[in-house]
């Protein structure tokens, strides 16, 4: 029943209105039909058993011979229904597990092929909840809701048909509260959508406030604002509690009357009262009350399924729509081309244009040439497009116009594995996995030997720090050991050293380091960048003064390019920024006098 790895259902996001849910369930539709058919059989069996008991009692009360056929039917039904039900639920829950497994597997496979930049504006927590939690919501719908719906419907219809045959007027009277309860439930719950939306907003705000409190505790304490931070959380907790109570109250108000009308006790009392009245009027025989007392509760039983099934379907649709939005994210096209790297790699940006949306253009007509053995620095004010330009090379996104080529091959035509063997990157935002230090370094080459891992760590100036841990390279990040920003950067550099890609993209990895770590990071980066094609994003001009080429960006366009001396002589934007930077001691102390310090 599984689909090919990474393949989403063909119509998983064709149109709104539940089609996404239908698309996810299509692979198990045959199983669900089979499980539902078995539940219909169970429904027949339940009604047959109750009817048999009623007929036996009626016969005995009338002084007729024992109807052994009905007795056998009752016994067979009571033993047979649980067996059929077990097979049905085994089938439906296996279907639910298949839907969960396939959906999670396809989601993970799809996420490995979407642009890496997509994750920069997508909540990791939301993805985790979807993949690990929300998809599990299909269990209730597929495992129980869908199969039980035909059973409850079958039981109610057959029981009502039998009772109408026994005593039509009493059957009509009995079904009145069932119809009223069903109508009340089907018309919805006034105020519940608004209450539900308010509760979701309050839950989201509470999550944000708790995260804010945890991540900003040091800041709150430094400025003596812990009381204020606590009040913000308290306010969010109060709002959460209030909206939760309002939501539950809205649900309770709407279901109060149907709950009473469809309850077993009310149905029994109502049927008894109506039956006694009709018997007194001579319309119904007293013996006919027996089947009604046995089966009246089964007629109202389907009413209970209405809100349950509606909630399960609503939750399933919400999850399916969220899954469909992820599947709708275009995947990066993957070519099968390779690129020769002997003799170095030349990278060219030819008329590159890019925007995160049609109305948000970031780059326009960018031309660059990155030659082997050289360092090209991108500089410019915040928002000028530096990071976007650099991240287009490893395909965080694909260009909208123009092309980026590696030794003449468009990066969009490269096999992804080939691209990442050719282009390495070290960015400011380092993510270490909750795995051993060795495994974190070995991400660049899963088959790397321990000796190569250690050699990479030594070259990144992080070996001594790792060796100082009791478990050394086996220490689990976040469990046995925590690293500072500069130390995490050096682990990231060790990864890049292990990968040994001929093209390197750097987003000024020293920006988060303290002065001592900064010196070590600069030394490690200098060794890493030697003899490679390097593109570096410079947030501090002094760190790239000795670059072979400095490219100044403004509003997504190249406005200046040249060496430091050439740009200073030109007296343009770069020279003005340099003069402003040199006036700042924080920038001046980072100036480098030789090429080895460039990062």
Coordinates of C-alpha atoms in Angstrom, one line a residue:
X1 CA 0.0 0.0 0.0
X2 CA 3.0 2.3 0.3
X3 CA 3.7 4.8 -2.4
X4 CA 7.2 5.2 -4.0
X5 CA 9.6 7.1 -1.8
X6 CA 9.0 10.8 -1.9
X7 CA 5.9 10.6 -4.1
X8 CA 3.0 12.6 -2.9
X9 CA -0.6 11.5 -3.8
X10 CA -1.3 12.8 -7.3
X11 CA -4.3 14.9 -6.1
X12 CA -3.2 15.6 -2.6
X13 CA -3.6 19.4 -3.1
X14 CA -5.9 19.5 -6.1
X15 CA -8.7 21.7 -4.6
X16 CA -10.1 22.9 -1.3
X17 CA -13.0 21.4 0.5
X18 CA -11.6 18.1 1.7
X19 CA -9.9 16.8 -1.5
X20 CA -6.5 17.0 0.2
X21 CA -7.8 14.6 2.8
X22 CA -9.4 12.4 0.1
X23 CA -6.0 12.3 -1.7
X24 CA -4.2 11.2 1.4
X25 CA -6.7 8.4 2.1
X26 CA -6.9 7.2 -1.5
X27 CA -4.1 4.6 -1.2
X28 CA -6.1 2.8 1.6
X29 CA -9.6 3.4 0.2
X30 CA -10.1 -0.3 -0.7
X31 CA -9.1 -1.3 2.9
X32 CA -11.5 1.3 4.4
X33 CA -14.4 0.0 2.2
X34 CA -13.7 -3.5 3.3
X35 CA -13.5 -2.4 7.0
X36 CA -16.8 -0.5 6.6
X37 CA -18.5 -3.4 4.9
X38 CA -17.5 -5.6 7.9
X39 CA -19.0 -3.0 10.3
X40 CA -22.2 -3.1 8.3
X41 CA -22.2 -6.9 8.9
X42 CA -21.7 -6.1 12.6
X43 CA -24.6 -3.7 12.5
X44 CA -26.8 -6.5 11.0
X45 CA -25.6 -8.8 13.7
X46 CA -26.3 -6.5 16.6
X47 CA -29.8 -5.8 15.4
X48 CA -30.4 -9.4 14.7
X49 CA -29.4 -10.4 18.2
X50 CA -31.7 -7.8 19.8
X51 CA -34.5 -8.7 17.5
X52 CA -34.0 -12.4 18.3
X53 CA -34.2 -11.7 22.0
X54 CA -37.3 -9.6 21.6
X55 CA -39.0 -12.3 19.5
X56 CA -38.1 -15.0 22.0
X57 CA -39.5 -12.9 24.9
X58 CA -42.7 -12.1 22.9
X59 CA -43.2 -15.7 22.1
X60 CA -42.7 -16.9 25.7
X61 CA -44.9 -14.1 27.0
X62 CA -47.6 -15.1 24.6
X63 CA -47.3 -18.8 25.7
X64 CA -46.0 -19.9 22.3
X65 CA -43.4 -22.7 21.9
X66 CA -39.8 -21.6 22.3
X67 CA -38.6 -20.2 18.9
X68 CA -35.2 -22.0 18.8
X69 CA -34.4 -20.4 15.4
X70 CA -34.3 -17.0 17.1
X71 CA -32.3 -18.4 20.0
X72 CA -29.7 -19.8 17.6
X73 CA -29.6 -16.5 15.7
X74 CA -29.1 -14.5 19.0
X75 CA -26.2 -16.8 20.2
X76 CA -24.6 -16.8 16.7
X77 CA -24.8 -13.0 16.6
X78 CA -23.4 -12.4 20.0
X79 CA -20.4 -14.6 19.3
X80 CA -19.9 -13.6 15.6
X81 CA -20.1 -9.8 15.9
X82 CA -17.0 -9.5 18.1
X83 CA -15.0 -11.6 15.6
X84 CA -16.1 -9.6 12.6
X85 CA -15.5 -6.3 14.5
X86 CA -12.0 -7.4 15.4
X87 CA -11.1 -8.1 11.7
X88 CA -12.6 -4.8 10.7
X89 CA -10.7 -2.8 13.3
X90 CA -7.5 -4.7 12.5
X91 CA -7.9 -3.6 8.9
X92 CA -8.9 0.0 9.6
X93 CA -6.1 0.6 12.1
X94 CA -3.6 -1.0 9.8
X95 CA -4.9 1.5 7.2
X96 CA -4.4 4.3 9.6
X97 CA -0.8 3.3 10.3
X98 CA -0.2 3.0 6.6
X99 CA -1.6 6.6 6.0
X100 CA 0.6 7.9 8.9
X101 CA 3.7 6.1 7.7
X102 CA 3.3 7.1 4.0
X103 CA 2.4 10.7 4.9
X104 CA 5.4 11.1 7.2
X105 CA 7.8 9.4 4.8
X106 CA 6.6 11.5 1.8
X107 CA 6.8 14.7 3.9
X108 CA 10.4 14.0 5.0
X109 CA 11.4 13.0 1.4
X110 CA 9.7 16.2 0.0
X111 CA 11.4 18.4 2.6
X112 CA 14.8 17.2 1.5
X113 CA 14.0 18.5 -2.0
X114 CA 12.5 21.9 -1.3
X115 CA 14.8 25.0 -1.4
X116 CA 16.9 25.2 1.8
X117 CA 15.8 28.9 2.1
X118 CA 12.2 27.7 2.7
X119 CA 13.2 26.6 6.2
X120 CA 14.4 30.1 7.1
X121 CA 10.8 31.3 7.2
X122 CA 9.2 28.1 8.4
X123 CA 8.8 27.2 12.0
X124 CA 10.7 24.1 13.0
X125 CA 8.2 23.6 15.8
X126 CA 5.2 23.7 13.4
X127 CA 7.0 21.1 11.2
X128 CA 7.8 18.9 14.2
X129 CA 4.1 19.1 15.4
X130 CA 2.9 18.2 11.9
X131 CA 5.2 15.3 11.2
X132 CA 5.4 13.9 14.7
X133 CA 2.0 14.7 16.1
X134 CA -0.7 16.1 13.8
X135 CA -0.4 13.3 11.3
X136 CA -1.2 10.9 14.1
X137 CA -4.7 12.5 14.1
X138 CA -5.6 10.3 11.2
X139 CA -5.7 7.3 13.6
X140 CA -9.0 8.3 15.1
X141 CA -10.6 9.2 11.7
X142 CA -9.3 6.2 9.7
X143 CA -9.1 3.7 12.5
X144 CA -12.5 4.3 14.1
X145 CA -14.6 7.1 12.6
X146 CA -14.9 6.0 9.0
X147 CA -15.5 2.3 9.7
X148 CA -18.0 2.9 12.6
X149 CA -20.1 5.4 10.6
X150 CA -21.7 2.7 8.4
X151 CA -22.2 0.4 11.5
X152 CA -24.1 3.1 13.5
X153 CA -26.2 4.0 10.5
X154 CA -27.0 0.4 9.8
X155 CA -28.0 -0.3 13.4
X156 CA -30.2 2.7 13.6
X157 CA -32.0 2.2 10.3
X158 CA -32.6 -1.6 10.8
X159 CA -33.7 -1.2 14.4
X160 CA -36.1 1.6 13.4
X161 CA -37.5 -0.5 10.4
X162 CA -38.1 -3.4 12.8
X163 CA -39.8 -1.3 15.4
X164 CA -41.9 0.4 12.7
X165 CA -43.1 -3.0 11.6
X166 CA -44.0 -4.0 15.2
X167 CA -45.8 -0.8 16.1
X168 CA -45.7 2.1 13.6
X169 CA -47.3 4.8 15.8
X170 CA -45.0 4.1 18.7
X171 CA -42.0 4.1 16.3
X172 CA -43.0 7.5 15.1
X173 CA -43.3 8.8 18.6
X174 CA -40.0 7.2 19.7
X175 CA -38.1 8.8 16.8
X176 CA -39.1 12.4 17.5
X177 CA -36.4 13.2 20.1
X178 CA -33.8 11.5 17.8
X179 CA -34.7 13.8 14.9
X180 CA -34.6 16.9 17.2
X181 CA -31.2 15.9 18.6
X182 CA -29.8 15.2 15.2
X183 CA -31.0 18.6 13.8
X184 CA -29.6 20.4 16.8
X185 CA -26.2 18.8 16.3
X186 CA -26.1 19.2 12.5
X187 CA -26.9 22.9 12.6
X188 CA -23.5 23.5 14.3
X189 CA -22.6 25.3 17.5
X190 CA -23.2 29.0 17.6
X191 CA -20.1 30.9 18.7
X192 CA -17.8 27.8 18.6
X193 CA -15.7 28.8 15.5
X194 CA -15.0 32.2 17.1
X195 CA -14.2 30.6 20.5
X196 CA -12.0 28.0 18.8
X197 CA -10.1 30.7 16.9
X198 CA -9.6 32.8 20.1
X199 CA -8.3 29.7 21.9
X200 CA -5.8 29.0 19.1
X201 CA -4.5 32.6 19.2
X202 CA -4.2 32.4 23.0
X203 CA -2.3 29.1 22.8
X204 CA 0.1 30.6 20.2
X205 CA 0.6 33.7 22.4
X206 CA 1.3 31.5 25.4
X207 CA 3.9 29.5 23.5
X208 CA 5.6 32.7 22.4
X209 CA 5.7 34.2 25.9
X210 CA 7.1 31.0 27.4
X211 CA 9.8 30.9 24.7
X212 CA 10.5 34.6 25.2
X213 CA 10.9 34.0 28.9
X214 CA 13.3 31.1 28.5
X215 CA 15.5 32.6 25.8
X216 CA 15.6 36.1 27.2
X217 CA 16.0 35.3 30.9
X218 CA 19.5 36.7 31.0
X219 CA 18.3 40.0 29.5
X220 CA 15.3 40.2 31.8
X221 CA 17.6 39.6 34.9
X222 CA 20.3 42.1 33.7
X223 CA 17.7 44.9 33.5
X224 CA 15.7 43.8 36.5
X225 CA 12.6 43.0 34.5
X226 CA 11.9 39.4 35.6
X227 CA 8.7 40.5 37.3
X228 CA 7.5 42.1 34.1
X229 CA 8.4 39.0 32.1
X230 CA 6.5 36.8 34.6
X231 CA 3.5 39.1 34.3
X232 CA 3.5 38.7 30.5
X233 CA 3.5 34.9 30.9
X234 CA 0.8 35.2 33.6
X235 CA -1.4 37.3 31.3
X236 CA -0.9 34.8 28.5
X237 CA -1.8 31.9 30.9
X238 CA -5.0 33.7 32.0
X239 CA -6.0 34.4 28.4
X240 CA -5.4 30.7 27.5
X241 CA -7.5 29.6 30.5
X242 CA -10.3 32.0 29.7
X243 CA -10.5 31.1 26.0
X244 CA -10.3 27.4 26.8
X245 CA -13.3 27.8 29.2
X246 CA -15.1 29.9 26.6
X247 CA -14.6 27.2 23.9
X248 CA -15.7 24.4 26.2
X249 CA -18.7 26.4 27.3
X250 CA -19.7 27.0 23.6
X251 CA -19.4 23.3 23.0
X252 CA -21.3 22.4 26.1
X253 CA -24.2 24.8 25.4
X254 CA -24.7 23.4 21.9
X255 CA -24.5 19.8 23.0
X256 CA -26.5 20.0 26.2
X257 CA -30.0 19.4 24.7
X258 CA -28.9 16.8 22.1
X259 CA -27.1 14.9 24.9
X260 CA -30.2 14.7 27.0
X261 CA -32.6 13.9 24.1
X262 CA -30.4 11.1 22.7
X263 CA -29.4 9.6 26.0
X264 CA -30.3 6.0 26.8
X265 CA -32.2 6.9 30.0
X266 CA -34.3 9.6 28.2
X267 CA -35.0 7.3 25.3
X268 CA -36.2 4.5 27.6
X269 CA -38.3 6.9 29.7
X270 CA -39.8 8.6 26.6
X271 CA -40.5 5.3 24.9
X272 CA -42.1 3.9 28.0
X273 CA -44.3 6.9 28.5
X274 CA -45.4 7.0 24.8
X275 CA -46.0 3.2 24.8
X276 CA -48.1 3.3 28.0
X277 CA -50.1 6.1 26.5
X278 CA -50.7 4.2 23.3
X279 CA -51.6 1.0 25.1
X280 CA -54.1 3.0 27.2
X281 CA -55.6 4.3 24.0
X282 CA -55.9 0.7 22.7
X283 CA -53.6 1.5 19.7
X284 CA -50.7 -0.7 20.8
X285 CA -50.5 -4.1 22.4
X286 CA -48.7 -4.3 25.7
X287 CA -46.5 -7.1 24.4
X288 CA -45.2 -4.8 21.7
X289 CA -43.5 -2.6 24.2
X290 CA -40.9 -5.3 24.8
X291 CA -39.0 -4.8 21.4
X292 CA -39.0 -1.0 22.0
X293 CA -37.6 -1.3 25.5
X294 CA -34.8 -3.5 24.0
X295 CA -34.0 -1.5 20.8
X296 CA -35.0 2.1 21.4
X297 CA -31.5 3.1 22.5
X298 CA -30.0 1.7 19.3
X299 CA -32.0 4.2 17.2
X300 CA -30.5 7.2 19.0
X301 CA -27.0 5.7 19.1
X302 CA -26.1 7.1 15.7
X303 CA -26.8 10.6 17.0
X304 CA -23.6 10.3 19.2
X305 CA -21.5 9.7 16.1
X306 CA -22.4 13.1 14.5
X307 CA -20.3 15.4 16.7
X308 CA -17.5 12.8 17.0
X309 CA -17.2 12.1 13.3
X310 CA -17.5 15.8 12.5
X311 CA -14.6 16.7 14.9
X312 CA -12.5 13.8 13.4
X313 CA -13.2 14.9 9.9
X314 CA -12.4 18.6 10.8
X315 CA -9.1 17.6 12.4
X316 CA -8.3 15.4 9.5
X317 CA -9.0 18.1 6.9
X318 CA -7.0 20.6 8.9
X319 CA -4.0 18.3 9.0
X320 CA -4.4 17.3 5.4
X321 CA -4.6 20.9 4.3
X322 CA -1.4 21.7 6.2
X323 CA 0.3 18.7 4.6
X324 CA -0.9 19.8 1.2
X325 CA 0.6 23.2 1.6
X326 CA 4.0 21.6 2.3
X327 CA 3.6 19.3 -0.7
X328 CA 2.6 22.4 -2.8
X329 CA 6.0 24.0 -2.1
X330 CA 7.9 23.5 -5.4
X331 CA 10.9 21.2 -5.3
X332 CA 14.2 22.1 -6.7
X333 CA 14.8 20.5 -10.0
X334 CA 17.7 18.1 -10.0
X335 CA 19.8 17.5 -13.0
X336 CA 22.3 14.7 -13.4
X337 CA 25.3 16.7 -14.7
X338 CA 28.7 16.6 -13.1
X339 CA 31.5 19.2 -13.2
X340 CA 35.2 18.7 -13.5
X341 CA 37.1 20.4 -10.7
X342 CA 40.7 19.6 -11.6
X343 CA 42.6 22.9 -12.0
X344 CA 40.1 24.8 -9.9
X345 CA 36.5 26.0 -10.3
X346 CA 35.2 29.2 -11.8
X347 CA 31.8 30.5 -10.7
X348 CA 29.8 33.0 -12.7
X349 CA 26.7 35.0 -12.0
X350 CA 25.2 36.1 -15.3
X351 CA 22.5 38.7 -15.0
X352 CA 21.1 37.1 -11.9
X353 CA 17.7 38.3 -10.7
X354 CA 15.7 37.0 -7.7
X355 CA 12.8 37.9 -5.5
X356 CA 11.1 36.2 -2.6
X357 CA 7.8 37.1 -4.2
X358 CA 6.8 39.0 -7.4
X359 CA 6.5 42.2 -5.3
X360 CA 9.7 41.8 -3.4
X361 CA 12.6 41.9 -5.8
X362 CA 16.0 41.4 -4.0
X363 CA 18.5 41.1 -6.8
X364 CA 18.5 42.6 -10.3
X365 CA 21.1 41.9 -13.0
X366 CA 24.0 40.8 -10.8
X367 CA 27.1 39.8 -12.7
X368 CA 30.0 38.2 -10.8
X369 CA 33.0 36.1 -11.6
X370 CA 34.7 34.0 -8.9
X371 CA 38.1 32.6 -10.0
X372 CA 40.1 29.7 -8.5
X373 CA 42.4 30.7 -5.8
X374 CA 40.8 34.1 -5.2
X375 CA 38.6 35.6 -2.5
X376 CA 35.6 37.7 -3.6
X377 CA 33.9 39.7 -0.9
X378 CA 30.3 41.0 -1.0
X379 CA 29.8 44.2 1.0
X380 CA 26.9 46.6 1.4
X381 CA 24.5 47.9 3.9
X382 CA 21.9 45.7 5.6
X383 CA 19.2 44.6 3.0
X384 CA 21.4 45.2 0.0
X385 CA 21.2 41.5 -1.0
X386 CA 24.6 40.1 0.2
X387 CA 23.3 37.0 1.9
X388 CA 20.8 36.3 -0.8
X389 CA 23.5 36.5 -3.5
X390 CA 25.7 34.1 -1.6
X391 CA 23.0 31.6 -0.8
X392 CA 21.8 31.3 -4.4
X393 CA 25.1 29.5 -5.2
X394 CA 24.4 26.5 -3.0
X395 CA 20.7 26.7 -4.1
X396 CA 19.0 27.9 -1.0
X397 CA 16.7 29.2 -3.7
X398 CA 16.8 29.2 -7.5
X399 CA 17.3 32.4 -9.5
X400 CA 14.4 34.0 -11.3
X401 CA 16.5 35.5 -14.1
X402 CA 19.9 34.8 -15.5
X403 CA 22.0 31.9 -14.3
X404 CA 24.8 30.8 -11.9
X405 CA 27.3 28.4 -13.5
X406 CA 30.1 26.3 -12.1
X407 CA 32.8 25.7 -14.7
X408 CA 30.2 26.5 -17.3
X409 CA 27.5 24.1 -15.9
X410 CA 24.3 25.7 -14.6
X411 CA 23.9 24.8 -10.9
X412 CA 20.3 23.8 -11.7
X413 CA 21.6 21.1 -14.0
X414 CA 23.9 19.6 -11.4
X415 CA 23.1 16.6 -9.4
X416 CA 22.5 17.8 -5.8
X417 CA 25.2 15.5 -4.4
X418 CA 27.6 16.8 -7.0
X419 CA 26.7 20.4 -6.2
X420 CA 27.4 20.0 -2.5
X421 CA 30.6 18.2 -3.2
X422 CA 31.6 21.2 -5.2
X423 CA 30.3 24.0 -3.0
X424 CA 30.8 24.2 0.7
X425 CA 29.5 26.8 3.0
X426 CA 30.0 28.1 6.6
X427 CA 27.3 30.5 7.8
X428 CA 26.8 32.5 11.0
X429 CA 23.8 30.4 12.1
X430 CA 25.5 27.1 13.0
X431 CA 23.2 24.2 13.8
X432 CA 24.6 21.3 15.8
X433 CA 22.6 18.1 16.0
X434 CA 21.8 16.2 19.1
X435 CA 24.4 13.6 18.2
X436 CA 28.0 13.0 19.1
X437 CA 30.6 15.6 18.3
X438 CA 32.2 13.2 15.8
X439 CA 28.9 12.6 14.0
X440 CA 28.4 16.3 13.8
X441 CA 31.7 16.8 12.1
X442 CA 31.2 13.6 10.0
X443 CA 28.0 15.1 8.4
X444 CA 30.2 16.3 5.6
X445 CA 31.4 12.7 4.9
X446 CA 29.5 10.0 6.8
X447 CA 32.2 7.4 5.8
X448 CA 35.1 9.5 7.1
X449 CA 37.4 7.6 9.5
X450 CA 38.1 8.7 13.1
X451 CA 41.5 9.9 12.1
X452 CA 40.1 12.2 9.4
X453 CA 37.6 13.6 11.8
X454 CA 40.3 14.4 14.3
X455 CA 42.5 15.9 11.6
X456 CA 39.6 18.2 10.5
X457 CA 39.0 19.2 14.1
X458 CA 42.7 20.0 14.6
X459 CA 42.7 22.1 11.5
X460 CA 39.6 23.9 12.7
X461 CA 41.4 24.6 16.1
X462 CA 38.6 22.8 18.0
X463 CA 40.4 19.5 18.8
X464 CA 41.7 20.6 22.2
X465 CA 38.3 21.8 23.3
X466 CA 36.7 18.4 22.3
X467 CA 39.5 16.4 23.9
X468 CA 39.0 18.1 27.2
X469 CA 35.5 16.6 27.5
X470 CA 35.4 13.3 29.5
X471 CA 33.8 11.5 26.5
X472 CA 35.8 13.4 23.9
X473 CA 34.4 13.0 20.4
X474 CA 31.7 10.7 21.7
X475 CA 30.2 13.5 23.8
X476 CA 26.6 14.2 22.7
X477 CA 25.9 17.8 21.9
X478 CA 23.2 19.2 24.2
X479 CA 23.6 16.3 26.6
X480 CA 27.2 15.9 27.5
X481 CA 28.6 19.1 26.2
X482 CA 27.5 22.6 25.1
X483 CA 29.6 24.8 22.8
X484 CA 29.9 28.6 22.6
X485 CA 29.1 30.4 19.4
X486 CA 32.8 30.6 18.3
X487 CA 33.3 26.9 19.2
X488 CA 30.2 25.9 17.2
X489 CA 31.6 27.8 14.3
X490 CA 34.9 25.9 14.5
X491 CA 32.9 22.6 14.4
X492 CA 31.2 23.9 11.3
X493 CA 34.5 24.7 9.8
X494 CA 35.7 21.2 10.6
X495 CA 32.8 19.9 8.6
X496 CA 33.8 22.1 5.7
X497 CA 37.4 20.9 6.0
X498 CA 36.3 17.3 5.9
X499 CA 34.2 18.0 2.8
X500 CA 37.1 19.8 1.1
X501 CA 34.8 21.4 -1.5
X502 CA 36.7 23.5 -4.1
X503 CA 34.2 26.4 -3.8
X504 CA 33.5 27.9 -0.4
X505 CA 30.8 30.4 0.7
X506 CA 31.4 32.2 4.0
X507 CA 29.0 34.4 5.9
X508 CA 31.6 36.0 8.1
X509 CA 31.9 33.2 10.6
X510 CA 33.7 35.4 13.2
X511 CA 30.7 37.7 13.8
X512 CA 29.4 35.7 16.8
X513 CA 32.8 34.9 18.3
X514 CA 34.6 36.5 21.3
X515 CA 38.1 38.0 20.6
X516 CA 39.9 34.8 21.6
X517 CA 37.7 32.6 19.5
X518 CA 37.7 35.0 16.6
X519 CA 41.4 34.7 16.2
X520 CA 41.2 30.9 16.1
X521 CA 38.2 31.0 13.7
X522 CA 40.1 33.3 11.4
X523 CA 43.1 31.0 11.4
X524 CA 40.9 28.0 10.7
X525 CA 39.1 29.8 7.9
X526 CA 42.3 31.0 6.3
X527 CA 43.6 27.4 6.1
X528 CA 40.2 26.2 4.8
X529 CA 40.0 28.9 2.1
X530 CA 43.6 28.5 0.8
X531 CA 43.6 27.6 -3.0
X532 CA 39.8 27.6 -3.2
X533 CA 37.3 29.7 -5.0
X534 CA 35.9 31.8 -2.1
X535 CA 32.8 34.0 -1.8
X536 CA 32.6 35.8 1.5
X537 CA 29.8 38.0 2.9
X538 CA 31.5 40.9 4.8
X539 CA 29.6 42.6 7.5
X540 CA 32.7 44.4 8.7
X541 CA 34.8 45.9 5.9
X542 CA 38.0 45.6 7.8
X543 CA 37.9 41.8 7.6
X544 CA 38.0 41.7 3.8
X545 CA 40.4 44.6 3.0
X546 CA 42.9 42.2 1.4
X547 CA 40.3 40.3 -0.7
X548 CA 41.2 39.9 -4.4
X549 CA 37.9 41.5 -5.4
X550 CA 35.4 43.5 -3.3
X551 CA 31.8 43.8 -4.8
X552 CA 29.6 46.5 -3.4
X553 CA 25.8 45.8 -3.5
X554 CA 23.1 48.3 -3.1
X555 CA 19.4 47.5 -3.5
X556 CA 20.2 44.3 -5.2
X557 CA 22.5 45.8 -7.8
X558 CA 26.3 45.9 -8.1
X559 CA 27.3 49.5 -7.8
X560 CA 31.1 49.1 -7.3
X561 CA 33.8 46.5 -7.6
X562 CA 37.6 46.4 -7.3
X563 CA 40.3 45.9 -4.8
X564 CA 40.3 47.9 -1.5
X565 CA 42.8 50.4 -2.8
X566 CA 40.9 50.9 -6.1
X567 CA 37.6 51.4 -4.3
X568 CA 39.2 53.8 -1.8
X569 CA 40.8 55.8 -4.6
X570 CA 37.4 56.0 -6.3
X571 CA 35.9 57.7 -3.3
X572 CA 32.5 56.1 -3.7
X573 CA 30.1 54.2 -1.5
X574 CA 32.8 51.8 -0.3
X575 CA 35.2 54.5 0.7
X576 CA 32.5 56.3 2.7
X577 CA 31.5 53.1 4.5
X578 CA 35.2 52.4 5.2
X579 CA 35.7 55.8 6.7
X580 CA 32.7 55.4 8.9
X581 CA 33.9 51.9 10.0
X582 CA 37.4 53.1 10.7
X583 CA 36.0 55.7 13.1
X584 CA 34.6 52.8 15.2
X585 CA 37.1 51.0 17.5
X586 CA 35.0 47.9 17.2
X587 CA 35.8 47.7 13.5
X588 CA 39.3 49.1 13.6
X589 CA 40.6 46.4 15.9
X590 CA 39.6 43.7 13.5
X591 CA 41.6 45.0 10.6
X592 CA 43.9 42.5 9.0
X593 CA 47.2 43.3 7.4
X594 CA 47.7 40.1 5.4
X595 CA 45.7 37.8 3.4
X596 CA 45.8 35.0 5.9
X597 CA 43.4 36.8 8.2
X598 CA 40.6 37.2 5.6
X599 CA 37.4 35.5 6.7

